[in-house]
Short mmCIF file of C-alpha atoms and ligand atoms in Angstrom, two decimals:
data_model
loop_
_atom_site.label_atom_id
_atom_site.label_comp_id
_atom_site.label_asym_id
_atom_site.label_seq_id
_atom_site.Cartn_x
_atom_site.Cartn_y
_atom_site.Cartn_z
CA MET X 27 0.00 0.00 0.00
CA HIS X 28 1.48 3.35 -1.04
CA ILE X 29 1.23 6.44 1.12
CA LEU X 30 1.35 8.63 -1.96
CA THR X 31 0.28 7.91 -5.53
CA VAL X 32 0.42 10.45 -8.34
CA LYS X 33 -1.15 9.60 -11.68
CA GLY X 34 -1.14 11.58 -14.92
CA LEU X 35 -0.46 14.91 -13.22
CA HIS X 36 -0.55 18.09 -15.32
CA LYS X 37 -0.05 21.71 -14.34
CA SER X 38 0.35 24.71 -16.62
CA PHE X 39 0.82 28.36 -15.85
CA SER X 40 -0.40 31.34 -17.87
CA LEU X 41 2.59 33.45 -18.80
CA TYR X 42 2.17 37.14 -19.61
CA ASN X 43 4.86 39.31 -21.13
CA SER X 44 3.92 42.10 -18.70
CA PRO X 45 1.42 42.72 -15.87
CA LEU X 46 -0.29 45.16 -18.26
CA ASP X 47 -1.12 42.29 -20.62
CA ARG X 48 -2.84 40.48 -17.75
CA LEU X 49 -4.91 43.58 -16.99
CA LYS X 50 -5.75 44.13 -20.67
CA GLU X 51 -6.87 40.52 -21.00
CA ARG X 52 -9.18 40.92 -17.98
CA LEU X 53 -10.66 44.21 -19.17
CA LEU X 54 -10.66 43.89 -22.94
CA GLY X 55 -10.75 40.14 -23.44
CA GLY X 56 -8.75 38.29 -26.09
CA GLN X 57 -5.83 36.04 -25.27
CA ARG X 58 -2.68 37.90 -24.24
CA HIS X 59 -0.88 35.02 -22.57
CA ARG X 60 0.69 31.70 -23.48
CA GLN X 61 0.32 28.47 -21.53
CA TYR X 62 3.47 26.96 -20.05
CA SER X 63 3.32 23.31 -19.10
CA ALA X 64 5.32 23.09 -15.84
CA ILE X 65 4.28 19.50 -15.02
CA HIS X 66 3.41 17.12 -17.82
CA ASP X 67 1.96 13.65 -17.23
CA VAL X 68 3.95 12.89 -14.08
CA ASN X 69 3.36 9.57 -12.30
CA LEU X 70 4.95 8.40 -9.06
CA ALA X 71 4.31 6.21 -6.06
CA LEU X 72 5.86 6.30 -2.62
CA ALA X 73 5.79 3.31 -0.26
CA PRO X 74 5.97 3.70 3.53
CA GLY X 75 9.58 4.14 4.62
CA GLU X 76 10.79 5.03 1.12
CA SER X 77 12.77 8.19 0.46
CA LEU X 78 12.43 9.69 -2.99
CA ALA X 79 14.50 12.51 -4.40
CA LEU X 80 13.40 14.82 -7.20
CA ILE X 81 16.33 16.19 -9.14
CA GLY X 82 16.50 18.41 -12.19
CA GLN X 83 17.77 21.70 -13.50
CA ASN X 84 16.34 25.09 -12.47
CA GLY X 85 12.80 25.33 -13.76
CA ALA X 86 12.44 21.56 -14.29
CA GLY X 87 9.24 21.55 -12.20
CA LYS X 88 10.45 20.10 -8.88
CA SER X 89 8.93 22.75 -6.59
CA THR X 90 5.71 22.83 -8.60
CA LEU X 91 5.37 19.06 -8.18
CA LEU X 92 5.95 19.31 -4.42
CA LYS X 93 3.38 22.11 -4.17
CA LEU X 94 0.83 19.98 -6.02
CA ILE X 95 1.55 17.01 -3.76
CA THR X 96 1.23 19.07 -0.58
CA GLY X 97 -1.92 20.80 -1.84
CA VAL X 98 -0.42 24.30 -2.01
CA LEU X 99 -1.27 24.30 -5.75
CA LEU X 100 -4.17 22.63 -7.56
CA ALA X 101 -3.47 20.39 -10.56
CA ASP X 102 -5.12 20.94 -13.96
CA ALA X 103 -5.51 17.21 -14.43
CA GLY X 104 -4.46 13.98 -12.78
CA VAL X 105 -4.93 12.24 -9.47
CA ILE X 106 -3.04 12.56 -6.19
CA GLU X 107 -3.88 9.96 -3.55
CA ARG X 108 -2.47 10.56 -0.07
CA ARG X 109 -2.64 8.17 2.88
CA GLY X 110 -1.50 9.85 6.06
CA ARG X 111 -0.30 13.35 6.73
CA ILE X 112 2.17 14.99 4.36
CA THR X 113 3.97 17.95 5.89
CA GLY X 114 7.19 19.65 5.07
CA LEU X 115 9.29 22.63 4.41
CA LEU X 116 8.36 24.33 1.18
CA GLU X 117 8.79 27.95 0.19
CA LEU X 118 9.68 29.99 3.25
CA GLY X 119 6.82 31.74 4.95
CA THR X 120 4.09 29.56 3.40
CA GLY X 121 1.35 28.94 5.94
CA PHE X 122 2.37 31.69 8.37
CA ASP X 123 0.56 34.90 9.32
CA HIS X 124 3.44 37.36 9.45
CA GLU X 125 1.63 39.76 11.80
CA LEU X 126 1.29 37.06 14.47
CA SER X 127 4.08 35.88 16.76
CA GLY X 128 5.97 32.65 16.22
CA MET X 129 4.13 31.17 19.21
CA GLU X 130 0.73 32.08 17.72
CA ASN X 131 1.81 30.76 14.34
CA ILE X 132 2.47 27.33 15.84
CA SER X 133 -1.33 27.11 16.21
CA VAL X 134 -2.05 28.60 12.74
CA ASN X 135 0.51 26.53 10.86
CA GLY X 136 -0.09 23.41 12.97
CA SER X 137 -3.80 23.36 12.17
CA LEU X 138 -3.05 23.96 8.46
CA LEU X 139 -0.87 20.84 8.62
CA GLY X 140 -3.78 18.88 10.07
CA MET X 141 -3.02 18.88 13.81
CA ASN X 142 -5.96 19.36 16.18
CA ALA X 143 -5.83 21.77 19.14
CA ALA X 144 -4.92 19.04 21.64
CA GLU X 145 -2.04 17.79 19.46
CA ILE X 146 -0.72 21.32 19.05
CA GLU X 147 -0.73 21.98 22.80
CA GLN X 148 0.86 18.63 23.51
CA ARG X 149 3.76 19.36 21.11
CA ARG X 150 4.13 23.12 21.56
CA ALA X 151 7.01 22.96 24.06
CA THR X 152 8.96 20.49 21.87
CA ILE X 153 8.42 22.63 18.77
CA VAL X 154 9.62 25.78 20.56
CA GLU X 155 12.63 23.99 22.01
CA PHE X 156 13.71 22.50 18.66
CA ALA X 157 13.39 25.87 16.84
CA GLU X 158 15.81 27.57 19.29
CA LEU X 159 14.39 31.06 18.71
CA GLY X 160 14.70 32.27 22.32
CA ASP X 161 12.50 35.27 23.09
CA TYR X 162 11.90 35.85 19.36
CA ILE X 163 9.20 33.19 19.57
CA HIS X 164 6.97 35.95 21.06
CA GLU X 165 7.79 38.53 18.35
CA PRO X 166 5.76 39.01 15.13
CA MET X 167 7.07 36.84 12.33
CA ARG X 168 7.57 39.85 10.06
CA THR X 169 10.66 40.57 12.21
CA TYR X 170 12.12 37.10 11.50
CA SER X 171 15.07 36.44 9.23
CA SER X 172 14.64 33.73 6.59
CA GLY X 173 16.74 31.38 8.73
CA MET X 174 14.47 31.96 11.74
CA MET X 175 11.38 31.33 9.62
CA MET X 176 12.92 28.12 8.37
CA ARG X 177 13.67 26.96 11.95
CA LEU X 178 10.07 27.38 13.03
CA GLY X 179 8.62 25.97 9.79
CA PHE X 180 10.80 22.87 10.01
CA SER X 181 10.09 22.34 13.68
CA ILE X 182 6.31 22.49 13.29
CA ALA X 183 6.30 20.30 10.17
CA ILE X 184 8.51 17.52 11.55
CA HIS X 185 6.64 17.42 14.87
CA ALA X 186 3.26 17.15 13.12
CA ASP X 187 3.69 13.37 12.98
CA PRO X 188 3.72 13.10 9.18
CA ALA X 189 3.67 9.87 7.20
CA CYS X 190 5.69 11.69 4.56
CA PHE X 191 7.99 14.65 5.09
CA VAL X 192 8.71 16.97 2.20
CA VAL X 193 11.92 18.97 2.01
CA ASP X 194 12.55 21.60 -0.64
CA GLU X 195 15.60 23.85 -0.96
CA ALA X 196 14.23 25.92 1.96
CA LEU X 197 16.40 23.84 4.28
CA SER X 198 19.49 25.44 2.80
CA VAL X 199 18.77 28.88 4.30
CA GLY X 200 19.54 27.63 7.81
CA ASP X 201 23.02 28.01 9.26
CA ALA X 202 25.29 24.96 9.00
CA ARG X 203 24.77 23.83 12.60
CA PHE X 204 20.98 24.02 12.40
CA GLN X 205 20.99 22.30 9.00
CA GLN X 206 22.91 19.40 10.54
CA LYS X 207 20.40 19.28 13.37
CA CYS X 208 17.57 19.13 10.80
CA LEU X 209 19.32 16.37 8.85
CA ARG X 210 19.76 14.34 12.04
CA LYS X 211 16.05 14.81 12.77
CA ILE X 212 15.16 13.69 9.23
CA ARG X 213 17.30 10.56 9.59
CA ASP X 214 15.65 9.85 12.93
CA PHE X 215 12.24 10.25 11.25
CA GLN X 216 13.32 7.85 8.46
CA SER X 217 14.63 5.28 10.93
CA LYS X 218 11.18 5.21 12.55
CA GLY X 219 9.64 4.31 9.18
CA GLY X 220 8.79 7.80 7.87
CA SER X 221 8.89 8.54 4.13
CA LEU X 222 10.71 11.42 2.56
CA LEU X 223 10.25 13.51 -0.57
CA PHE X 224 13.42 15.49 -1.08
CA VAL X 225 14.35 18.22 -3.53
CA SER X 226 17.90 19.43 -3.55
CA HIS X 227 20.67 20.53 -5.84
CA ASP X 228 23.04 19.00 -3.31
CA LEU X 229 23.48 15.62 -4.97
CA THR X 230 25.54 14.23 -2.09
CA SER X 231 22.60 14.77 0.29
CA VAL X 232 20.35 13.12 -2.27
CA LYS X 233 22.53 10.01 -2.22
CA LEU X 234 22.82 10.13 1.55
CA LEU X 235 19.14 10.51 2.36
CA CYS X 236 17.24 8.80 -0.45
CA ASN X 237 16.89 5.28 -1.80
CA ARG X 238 15.21 6.26 -5.08
CA ALA X 239 15.31 9.31 -7.33
CA ILE X 240 13.40 10.81 -10.22
CA VAL X 241 14.96 13.15 -12.76
CA LEU X 242 12.59 15.84 -14.00
CA ASP X 243 13.31 17.69 -17.22
CA GLN X 244 10.95 20.36 -18.55
CA GLY X 245 8.12 19.07 -16.40
CA ARG X 246 8.44 15.41 -17.41
CA THR X 247 9.89 12.39 -15.64
CA VAL X 248 12.86 11.38 -17.78
CA PHE X 249 14.47 8.87 -15.42
CA GLU X 250 13.65 6.90 -12.30
CA GLY X 251 16.06 4.63 -10.45
CA THR X 252 18.66 4.51 -7.70
CA PRO X 253 20.06 7.89 -6.60
CA ASP X 254 23.42 6.94 -8.13
CA ALA X 255 21.95 6.14 -11.52
CA ALA X 256 19.68 9.19 -11.40
CA VAL X 257 22.55 11.55 -10.60
CA ASN X 258 24.50 10.14 -13.55
CA TYR X 259 21.51 10.56 -15.83
CA TYR X 260 21.07 14.11 -14.55
CA TYR X 261 24.67 14.90 -15.51
CA GLN X 262 23.84 13.69 -18.98
CA VAL X 263 20.77 15.95 -19.08
CA ILE X 264 23.00 18.87 -18.13
CA ALA X 265 25.51 17.87 -20.76
CA ARG X 266 22.58 18.07 -23.23
CA LEU X 267 23.29 14.76 -24.89
CA ASP X 268 20.49 13.59 -27.11
CA GLN X 269 18.11 10.93 -25.81
CA VAL X 270 19.12 8.25 -28.32
CA GLU X 271 22.77 8.56 -27.39
CA MET X 272 21.93 8.33 -23.68
CA VAL X 273 19.87 5.17 -24.05
CA ALA X 274 22.48 3.48 -26.25
CA ASN X 275 25.25 4.39 -23.84
CA SER X 276 23.45 3.29 -20.71
CA ALA X 277 22.64 -0.08 -22.35
CA LYS X 278 26.32 -0.72 -23.09
CA ASN X 279 27.22 0.60 -19.65
CA THR X 280 30.50 2.05 -20.88
CA GLY X 281 29.62 5.66 -20.23
CA TYR X 282 28.57 8.53 -22.42
CA GLY X 283 30.05 11.42 -24.32
CA LEU X 284 31.09 12.44 -27.81
CA LYS X 285 33.64 9.62 -27.76
CA ASN X 286 35.94 11.03 -30.42
CA VAL X 287 38.48 10.22 -27.74
CA GLN X 288 37.53 7.48 -25.32
CA ILE X 289 38.77 5.45 -22.42
CA LEU X 290 39.33 1.87 -23.54
CA SER X 291 40.26 0.30 -20.23
CA ALA X 292 41.59 1.09 -16.78
CA GLU X 293 43.55 -0.96 -14.28
CA LEU X 294 44.70 -0.44 -10.69
CA GLN X 295 48.11 -1.62 -9.58
CA ASN X 296 50.28 -1.62 -6.48
CA ARG X 297 54.08 -2.08 -6.55
CA SER X 298 53.61 -5.81 -7.26
CA GLY X 299 51.26 -5.39 -10.22
CA LYS X 300 47.53 -5.51 -10.95
CA THR X 301 45.28 -5.62 -7.89
CA GLU X 302 41.86 -4.69 -6.61
CA SER X 303 42.86 -4.80 -2.95
CA PHE X 304 45.05 -2.24 -1.18
CA SER X 305 46.24 -1.50 2.30
CA ALA X 306 45.61 2.02 3.56
CA GLY X 307 48.60 4.20 2.73
CA GLU X 308 49.97 1.85 0.07
CA GLN X 309 51.17 3.44 -3.18
CA ALA X 310 48.58 2.93 -5.95
CA TYR X 311 48.85 3.39 -9.70
CA LEU X 312 45.92 3.83 -12.05
CA ASN X 313 46.70 2.99 -15.67
CA ILE X 314 44.24 4.32 -18.21
CA GLN X 315 44.27 3.33 -21.86
CA ILE X 316 42.80 5.93 -24.19
CA ILE X 317 42.08 5.74 -27.92
CA ALA X 318 41.40 8.66 -30.26
CA GLN X 319 39.20 8.19 -33.33
CA GLN X 320 39.73 11.85 -34.23
CA ALA X 321 42.31 14.46 -33.33
CA VAL X 322 41.21 16.39 -30.22
CA SER X 323 43.38 18.78 -28.26
CA ASP X 324 43.21 20.40 -24.83
CA LEU X 325 41.46 17.56 -23.03
CA GLU X 326 41.56 17.06 -19.29
CA LEU X 327 41.48 13.69 -17.56
CA GLY X 328 39.38 13.42 -14.38
CA ILE X 329 39.10 10.79 -11.69
CA LEU X 330 36.39 10.40 -9.04
CA ILE X 331 36.52 7.89 -6.20
CA ARG X 332 33.22 7.08 -4.47
CA ASP X 333 32.52 5.01 -1.37
CA ARG X 334 29.97 2.20 -1.11
CA PHE X 335 27.17 4.70 -0.46
CA GLY X 336 27.97 6.43 -3.76
CA GLN X 337 29.33 9.48 -1.97
CA ASP X 338 32.19 11.34 -3.58
CA VAL X 339 35.32 10.72 -1.54
CA PHE X 340 37.92 12.31 -3.77
CA GLY X 341 37.90 13.83 -7.23
CA THR X 342 40.40 15.75 -9.27
CA ASN X 343 41.41 16.35 -12.87
CA THR X 344 44.46 17.46 -14.79
CA ALA X 345 43.13 21.05 -15.00
CA LEU X 346 42.69 21.23 -11.21
CA LEU X 347 46.12 19.66 -10.69
CA GLY X 348 47.55 22.61 -12.59
CA ASN X 349 48.89 20.35 -15.28
CA GLU X 350 49.95 22.94 -17.86
CA ALA X 351 50.11 20.32 -20.55
CA ALA X 352 46.48 19.40 -21.20
CA LEU X 353 46.21 16.20 -23.20
CA HIS X 354 46.36 16.22 -27.00
CA PHE X 355 45.38 13.28 -29.16
CA SER X 356 45.95 12.49 -32.84
CA ALA X 357 43.55 10.38 -34.87
CA GLY X 358 44.20 6.65 -34.52
CA GLN X 359 46.48 7.13 -31.51
CA THR X 360 46.39 4.97 -28.39
CA THR X 361 47.84 6.40 -25.19
CA VAL X 362 48.38 5.02 -21.70
CA ILE X 363 48.32 7.46 -18.81
CA GLU X 364 49.40 6.52 -15.32
CA LEU X 365 48.18 8.34 -12.22
CA GLY X 366 50.00 7.57 -8.99
CA PHE X 367 48.73 8.34 -5.47
CA PRO X 368 48.97 7.01 -1.94
CA MET X 369 45.79 5.10 -1.08
CA ASN X 370 45.07 7.19 1.99
CA LEU X 371 41.55 5.85 2.42
CA GLY X 372 39.84 4.02 5.27
CA ILE X 373 38.81 0.36 5.22
CA GLY X 374 35.97 -0.22 2.74
CA LYS X 375 34.92 -0.72 -0.86
CA TYR X 376 35.22 2.02 -3.47
CA THR X 377 34.56 2.68 -7.16
CA VAL X 378 36.54 4.70 -9.71
CA THR X 379 34.86 6.91 -12.31
CA LEU X 380 36.89 8.46 -15.13
CA ALA X 381 36.23 11.34 -17.48
CA LEU X 382 37.79 13.04 -20.50
CA HIS X 383 36.55 16.56 -21.01
CA LYS X 384 37.54 20.14 -21.81
CA ASP X 385 37.98 22.81 -19.13
CA MET X 386 37.35 22.34 -15.42
CA ASP X 387 34.44 19.89 -15.54
CA HIS X 388 32.61 17.56 -17.90
CA LEU X 389 29.42 19.58 -18.25
CA GLU X 390 30.17 21.55 -21.43
CA HIS X 391 32.40 19.42 -23.64
CA CYS X 392 32.45 15.80 -22.52
CA GLU X 393 34.35 13.32 -24.66
CA HIS X 394 33.83 10.40 -22.32
CA TRP X 395 32.36 9.96 -18.83
CA TRP X 396 32.61 6.37 -17.66
CA ASP X 397 30.94 5.73 -14.37
CA ASN X 398 32.28 3.05 -12.04
CA VAL X 399 34.93 1.72 -14.43
CA LEU X 400 36.64 -0.06 -11.56
CA GLU X 401 35.99 -1.31 -8.07
CA PHE X 402 38.58 -1.77 -5.38
CA GLU X 403 38.85 -2.46 -1.68
CA VAL X 404 40.99 -1.07 1.11
CA ALA X 405 41.60 -3.85 3.63
CA GLY X 406 44.42 -3.57 6.16
CA PHE X 407 46.91 -0.86 7.01
CA HIS X 408 50.31 0.25 5.75
CA THR X 409 49.78 3.27 7.99
CA PRO X 410 49.23 3.22 11.76
CA VAL X 411 45.69 1.91 12.39
CA PHE X 412 43.16 4.77 12.15
CA ALA X 413 39.40 5.33 12.29
CA GLY X 414 37.29 7.00 9.60
CA MET X 415 37.39 7.54 5.85
CA VAL X 416 40.77 9.18 5.23
CA TYR X 417 44.27 8.90 6.56
CA LEU X 418 45.81 12.22 7.63
CA PRO X 419 49.53 11.93 8.39
CA VAL X 420 49.42 13.45 11.87
CA THR X 421 52.54 14.93 13.50
CA LEU X 422 52.86 15.57 17.18
CA GLN X 423 54.89 18.16 19.00
CA GLN X 424 54.75 19.15 22.63
CA THR X 425 55.10 22.94 22.86
CA GLY X 426 54.71 25.74 25.39
CA LYS X 427 55.64 23.68 28.48
CA ARG X 428 55.06 25.87 31.52
CA ASP X 429 54.75 25.28 35.26
CA ILE X 430 51.45 26.41 36.70
CA ALA X 431 52.18 29.30 39.06
CA ALA X 432 51.50 28.44 42.68
N1 ATP C 515 3.25 30.75 -10.16
C1 ATP C 515 3.86 30.57 -11.33
N2 ATP C 515 3.48 31.29 -12.42
C2 ATP C 515 4.07 31.11 -13.62
N3 ATP C 515 5.06 30.22 -13.86
C3 ATP C 515 5.48 29.49 -12.83
C4 ATP C 515 4.92 29.61 -11.51
N4 ATP C 515 5.54 28.73 -10.69
C5 ATP C 515 6.46 28.08 -11.46
N5 ATP C 515 6.42 28.52 -12.73
C6 ATP C 515 7.26 28.06 -13.85
O1 ATP C 515 7.19 26.64 -13.89
C7 ATP C 515 8.47 26.09 -14.19
C8 ATP C 515 8.88 25.12 -13.11
O2 ATP C 515 9.21 25.86 -11.95
P1 ATP C 515 9.66 25.16 -10.58
O3 ATP C 515 9.86 26.23 -9.56
O4 ATP C 515 8.73 24.06 -10.25
O5 ATP C 515 11.07 24.53 -11.01
P2 ATP C 515 12.18 23.89 -10.09
O6 ATP C 515 12.58 22.62 -10.75
O7 ATP C 515 11.72 23.81 -8.67
O8 ATP C 515 13.34 24.93 -10.24
P3 ATP C 515 14.46 25.44 -9.17
O9 ATP C 515 15.49 24.36 -9.11
O10 ATP C 515 14.97 26.68 -9.80
O11 ATP C 515 13.77 25.68 -7.87
C9 ATP C 515 9.42 27.26 -14.35
O12 ATP C 515 9.54 27.56 -15.72
C10 ATP C 515 8.73 28.39 -13.61
O13 ATP C 515 9.04 29.64 -14.19
#
């Protein structure tokens, strides 16, 4: 049984060139606007305990979809079935009366979210405590900063006992410490079986918090899958590759790009030769074989290491390394490039992604992006034993020795 089902959802907006056109249309009649389809035939389903991310470029329709799901906007067509309360943090200030105090708004906003008077009173102290607004809780909300508004909005929404919690970019206005506190609260909510709908441009958070993701492009669902796969697809959307090329590439699973120059193979080695298992701190070599079908100059080679959760652990490229000599390839040429680095990573399994592109990143001119070309493991230590994800070569010095004055 799903807690949320969306079927055939459509939403368009009337766009006017100027406010005057809107007025003229009202007074004089005649059409002076054009329809813009912000959400087009979107379908999705969310099971209890599932966490779904919506990713896409600016204007893709993510916020509009969340507003339709939470009932802030009405759809033109389609069905939204909700089982259980859906609350969340949408556009800042939504659902607050700015002339009333924060304390009074707990009642206003709480009842909008579906809490009855008894529930609100029962949770009021917890909501106030979580929001950490001090005496400001008694001031009118028009005096609040956006961060303060976010604190109160988040606190009410998460304490409203939702079945599904919705988070839009609004979370990002909080300061870093409060954001971390919110993320901990979201994880706690998930661990108790709560579902999450999450919109963020922070793709690391998407991978960290969600187990499924949808890519929206111009109001349509263009991809649905694991967060890892969705993020990769999203990069392809940004790189504006055509659909046919994307499908063909994902079927072969050897990456995407123009492929005038492409990575043929890659291999990891230690001092003894080819291996997929390293000790922390051991010297590693990555050998990459590249073939050029056409002559291409000024290419950069990039490497990205991810952990088993798909989180980026380390990434760099020849441009960032300050390698003056970008790579040049002649037609029909095969090249082997070796990257050497100490494997200063903690115990665990990792993947290697490689890219050949122009400039600092692969978003504009991408010759080849090959996701998860290799897997390897760090098991054991060449360094002193350490905890965590990276090895930092710590030095120790005892300085400033002084007797404490009697
Ligand atoms: N009230 C509105 N009136 C007219 N057009 C709107 C309205 N709200 C959204 N749109 C348009 O609908 C499209 C989708 O907007 P939406 O805010 O949902 O995108 P988004 O994916 O959330 O983008 P972002 O990442 O920038 O927040 C955009 O082209 C936007 O201009």
